[in-house]
Short mmCIF file of C-alpha atoms in Angstrom, two decimals:
data_model
loop_
_atom_site.label_atom_id
_atom_site.label_comp_id
_atom_site.label_asym_id
_atom_site.label_seq_id
_atom_site.Cartn_x
_atom_site.Cartn_y
_atom_site.Cartn_z
CA MET A 16 -19.10 7.00 20.57
CA SER A 17 -17.65 3.51 20.14
CA PRO A 18 -16.71 2.28 16.62
CA ALA A 19 -19.45 -0.32 16.85
CA ARG A 20 -22.12 2.34 17.46
CA ARG A 21 -21.06 5.18 15.19
CA ALA A 22 -22.60 5.46 11.75
CA LYS A 23 -21.04 3.19 9.14
CA THR A 24 -20.00 5.67 6.48
CA THR A 25 -18.18 3.66 3.81
CA PRO A 26 -19.30 0.75 1.62
CA LEU A 27 -16.51 -1.33 3.14
CA GLU A 28 -17.78 -0.79 6.69
CA LEU A 29 -21.31 -1.63 5.63
CA TYR A 30 -20.09 -4.83 4.00
CA PHE A 31 -17.92 -5.75 7.00
CA TYR A 32 -20.63 -5.32 9.62
CA GLY A 33 -23.14 -7.17 7.46
CA ASN A 34 -20.77 -10.01 6.58
CA ARG A 35 -22.02 -13.52 7.30
CA ASP A 36 -19.72 -15.23 4.82
CA ARG A 37 -15.99 -15.99 5.17
CA LEU A 38 -14.13 -14.45 8.08
CA ILE A 39 -12.70 -10.92 7.75
CA HIS A 40 -10.33 -9.59 10.41
CA LYS A 41 -9.48 -5.86 10.16
CA TRP A 42 -8.59 -2.95 12.44
CA LEU A 43 -11.67 -0.76 12.32
CA HIS A 44 -9.87 2.50 11.49
CA TYR A 45 -8.60 0.91 8.24
CA PHE A 46 -11.94 1.20 6.44
CA ASP A 47 -11.87 4.99 6.04
CA ILE A 48 -8.28 4.78 4.79
CA TYR A 49 -9.13 2.08 2.26
CA ASP A 50 -12.05 4.05 0.90
CA ARG A 51 -10.01 7.26 0.68
CA HIS A 52 -7.42 5.61 -1.56
CA PHE A 53 -9.44 2.95 -3.38
CA ALA A 54 -12.72 4.72 -4.20
CA PRO A 55 -11.44 6.08 -7.58
CA PHE A 56 -10.96 2.48 -8.80
CA ARG A 57 -14.49 1.29 -8.12
CA GLY A 58 -16.43 0.07 -11.13
CA LYS A 59 -13.35 0.13 -13.37
CA PRO A 60 -11.45 -2.75 -15.05
CA VAL A 61 -8.71 -2.93 -12.42
CA THR A 62 -6.31 -5.60 -11.18
CA VAL A 63 -6.14 -5.84 -7.38
CA VAL A 64 -3.57 -8.01 -5.60
CA GLU A 65 -3.89 -8.77 -1.89
CA PHE A 66 -1.15 -10.55 0.04
CA GLY A 67 -2.57 -12.59 2.90
CA VAL A 68 -5.66 -14.65 2.05
CA SER A 69 -6.40 -16.11 5.50
CA ASN A 70 -10.05 -17.26 5.37
CA GLY A 71 -10.77 -15.52 2.07
CA GLY A 72 -13.25 -13.02 3.48
CA SER A 73 -11.37 -9.87 2.52
CA LEU A 74 -11.06 -11.08 -1.09
CA GLN A 75 -14.84 -11.35 -1.24
CA MET A 76 -15.07 -7.87 0.25
CA TRP A 77 -12.77 -6.46 -2.44
CA LYS A 78 -14.72 -8.29 -5.14
CA LYS A 79 -17.91 -6.59 -3.97
CA TYR A 80 -16.28 -3.19 -3.42
CA PHE A 81 -14.37 -2.84 -6.69
CA GLY A 82 -17.17 -4.26 -8.79
CA ARG A 83 -17.82 -6.66 -11.62
CA ARG A 84 -14.98 -5.42 -13.84
CA ALA A 85 -12.27 -6.02 -11.24
CA ARG A 86 -9.78 -8.89 -11.26
CA ILE A 87 -8.99 -9.90 -7.67
CA ILE A 88 -5.85 -11.93 -6.92
CA GLY A 89 -5.02 -13.31 -3.49
CA VAL A 90 -1.51 -14.44 -2.59
CA ASP A 91 -0.70 -16.73 0.34
CA ILE A 92 1.91 -19.28 1.38
CA ASN A 93 -0.75 -21.71 2.68
CA PRO A 94 -1.78 -24.21 -0.06
CA ALA A 95 -5.18 -24.64 1.61
CA CYS A 96 -6.07 -21.10 0.52
CA ALA A 97 -6.39 -22.34 -3.07
CA ALA A 98 -9.87 -23.53 -2.06
CA PHE A 99 -11.03 -19.90 -1.98
CA THR A 100 -10.83 -19.54 -5.76
CA GLU A 101 -14.14 -18.39 -7.24
CA PRO A 102 -15.32 -16.36 -10.22
CA ARG A 103 -13.22 -13.16 -10.46
CA ILE A 104 -11.00 -14.27 -7.55
CA GLU A 105 -7.70 -15.99 -8.33
CA ILE A 106 -5.42 -17.54 -5.71
CA VAL A 107 -1.65 -17.79 -6.13
CA ILE A 108 0.34 -19.87 -3.65
CA GLY A 109 3.88 -18.81 -2.78
CA ASP A 110 6.25 -17.22 -0.28
CA GLN A 111 6.19 -13.43 -0.45
CA GLU A 112 9.64 -13.25 1.13
CA ASP A 113 11.05 -15.09 -1.92
CA ARG A 114 12.02 -12.52 -4.54
CA THR A 115 12.14 -15.21 -7.25
CA PHE A 116 8.49 -16.04 -6.52
CA LEU A 117 7.59 -12.36 -6.48
CA ARG A 118 9.22 -11.76 -9.86
CA ALA A 119 7.31 -14.74 -11.30
CA LEU A 120 4.09 -13.37 -9.79
CA ARG A 121 4.78 -9.95 -11.34
CA LYS A 122 5.22 -11.57 -14.75
CA ARG A 123 2.11 -13.73 -14.35
CA VAL A 124 -0.22 -10.97 -13.17
CA GLY A 125 0.96 -8.10 -15.40
CA PRO A 126 0.26 -4.45 -14.60
CA ILE A 127 -1.40 -3.91 -11.22
CA ASP A 128 -3.67 -1.07 -10.13
CA VAL A 129 -3.90 -1.78 -6.40
CA VAL A 130 -1.63 -3.78 -4.10
CA ILE A 131 -2.82 -4.51 -0.56
CA GLU A 132 0.02 -5.95 1.51
CA ASP A 133 -1.53 -7.86 4.43
CA GLY A 134 0.67 -10.95 4.41
CA GLY A 135 3.04 -12.36 6.99
CA HIS A 136 4.00 -8.94 8.43
CA THR A 137 7.73 -9.64 8.80
CA MET A 138 10.19 -6.99 7.70
CA ALA A 139 11.68 -9.02 4.84
CA GLN A 140 8.23 -9.93 3.54
CA GLN A 141 7.08 -6.32 3.51
CA ILE A 142 10.24 -4.83 2.02
CA ASN A 143 10.74 -7.56 -0.61
CA THR A 144 7.11 -7.35 -1.69
CA PHE A 145 7.28 -3.58 -2.05
CA GLU A 146 10.57 -3.55 -3.96
CA VAL A 147 9.64 -6.33 -6.41
CA LEU A 148 6.00 -5.39 -7.01
CA TRP A 149 6.38 -1.58 -7.12
CA PRO A 150 7.57 -1.64 -10.77
CA ALA A 151 4.40 -3.58 -11.72
CA VAL A 152 2.04 -0.92 -10.33
CA ARG A 153 0.55 1.25 -13.06
CA ASP A 154 0.93 5.02 -13.00
CA GLY A 155 -2.07 6.20 -11.01
CA GLY A 156 -2.06 3.02 -8.94
CA VAL A 157 -1.77 2.54 -5.17
CA PHE A 158 0.44 0.29 -3.07
CA LEU A 159 -0.96 0.05 0.46
CA LEU A 160 0.86 -1.77 3.25
CA GLU A 161 -1.00 -2.45 6.45
CA ASP A 162 -0.31 -3.78 9.95
CA LEU A 163 2.98 -1.89 9.97
CA HIS A 164 2.84 -1.78 13.77
CA THR A 165 4.82 -5.02 13.49
CA SER A 166 7.81 -2.75 12.82
CA TYR A 167 7.75 -2.19 16.59
CA TRP A 168 7.27 -5.85 17.57
CA GLU A 169 10.35 -7.99 18.14
CA HIS A 170 8.54 -11.19 17.15
CA TYR A 171 8.28 -9.90 13.58
CA GLY A 172 11.80 -8.51 13.44
CA GLY A 173 10.78 -5.07 14.63
CA GLY A 174 11.74 -2.68 17.40
CA TYR A 175 11.55 1.06 18.02
CA LYS A 176 13.95 2.74 15.56
CA ARG A 177 15.47 -0.65 14.81
CA PRO A 178 17.33 -0.64 11.46
CA GLY A 179 15.73 -2.82 8.82
CA THR A 180 12.09 -2.40 9.82
CA PHE A 181 9.62 -1.23 7.21
CA ILE A 182 8.98 1.96 9.17
CA GLU A 183 12.69 2.85 9.10
CA TYR A 184 12.82 1.84 5.42
CA ALA A 185 9.88 4.16 4.75
CA LYS A 186 11.66 7.04 6.48
CA ASP A 187 14.48 6.61 3.96
CA LEU A 188 11.90 6.76 1.17
CA ILE A 189 10.85 10.19 2.46
CA ASP A 190 14.42 11.30 1.81
CA GLN A 191 14.27 9.80 -1.68
CA ILE A 192 11.06 11.64 -2.51
CA ASN A 193 12.96 14.85 -1.68
CA ALA A 194 16.21 13.88 -3.40
CA TRP A 195 15.65 16.54 -6.08
CA HIS A 196 16.77 19.02 -3.43
CA SER A 197 19.99 17.23 -2.49
CA HIS A 198 23.12 19.36 -2.87
CA GLY A 199 25.02 16.48 -4.42
CA PRO A 200 25.15 12.72 -5.01
CA GLU A 201 27.42 12.36 -2.00
CA GLU A 202 24.33 13.16 0.14
CA PHE A 203 21.63 11.21 -1.67
CA ALA A 204 20.83 10.94 -5.38
CA VAL A 205 17.60 10.95 -7.37
CA ASP A 206 16.59 7.34 -8.01
CA LYS A 207 13.68 5.25 -9.33
CA TYR A 208 11.62 5.98 -6.21
CA THR A 209 12.20 9.74 -6.50
CA ARG A 210 10.85 9.50 -10.04
CA SER A 211 7.86 7.25 -9.29
CA ILE A 212 6.44 7.95 -5.80
CA LYS A 213 3.91 10.75 -6.32
CA GLY A 214 2.66 10.62 -2.75
CA MET A 215 3.23 8.80 0.52
CA HIS A 216 0.39 8.79 3.06
CA VAL A 217 1.23 7.70 6.61
CA TYR A 218 -1.42 6.52 9.07
CA ASP A 219 -1.53 4.40 12.20
CA SER A 220 -0.21 1.03 10.94
CA ILE A 221 -0.67 1.89 7.24
CA ILE A 222 1.38 3.58 4.55
CA ALA A 223 -0.16 4.12 1.10
CA PHE A 224 2.06 4.98 -1.87
CA ASP A 225 0.76 6.71 -5.01
CA LYS A 226 2.50 5.63 -8.22
CA GLY A 227 3.19 8.05 -11.06
CA LYS A 228 5.81 9.81 -13.13
CA VAL A 229 7.55 12.54 -11.13
CA ASP A 230 9.62 15.21 -12.86
CA ARG A 231 12.10 17.60 -11.31
CA PRO A 232 10.13 20.26 -9.38
CA LYS A 233 10.04 23.78 -10.81
CA HIS A 234 9.18 27.09 -9.24
CA LYS A 235 8.30 30.48 -10.73
CA ARG A 236 7.43 33.97 -9.57
CA ARG A 237 4.40 36.04 -10.51
CA GLY A 238 3.39 39.49 -9.34
CA THR A 239 5.17 42.70 -8.27
CA ARG A 240 7.78 42.83 -5.53
CA THR A 241 6.79 45.26 -2.77
CA LEU A 242 9.61 44.61 -0.27
CA PRO A 243 13.35 45.02 -0.88
CA VAL A 244 15.48 41.94 -1.33
CA ASN A 245 16.72 40.69 2.04
CA PRO A 246 20.43 41.67 2.12
CA THR A 247 21.29 38.52 4.05
#
């Protein structure tokens, strides 16, 4: 059954297909992923930051989805996007590749519950935004980056297994999540990401990171041994 004909199962899909307001442009398989990670924040006093305002339609979608207690902030390099300011939607103009701007944004906005990175899609934009904004995400928050297929597109600085793409960067973060099990700092050491990435969910074109305090893993045994210890 085609995506257009199958039942619309999430509030975001229902909003999208019924939208007659500002333009929204999304890959259709994103909606289930959004709802899976964002549903716990609905109806709560949350701060949501989306990079990439475009025509402002997705900001209106988030405003409806997260509810009346949500603060929605859109970030874009295009000054014309400032026109999309409305009650409970703020617009900040700046270059997400510029770490100085990102640090100022972090200070201005304060703690963030949800980051949706849908900006310019270049490797430097994605990596800089993640590295500068990750410390601002609250424990329990989510940092979702989308359109990561640009990691494979030369126009955006990508290429299959090309060093410096966000996909290759994310593969290194998998190592960091597991750094507790390194045999020594000469291999790879526990760092701030090891201690703060509680989960990393990889989908077609999307990676969602769960933020939270992570302690050194522990293991225990319970029960009675029935087999002899393996001599090897």
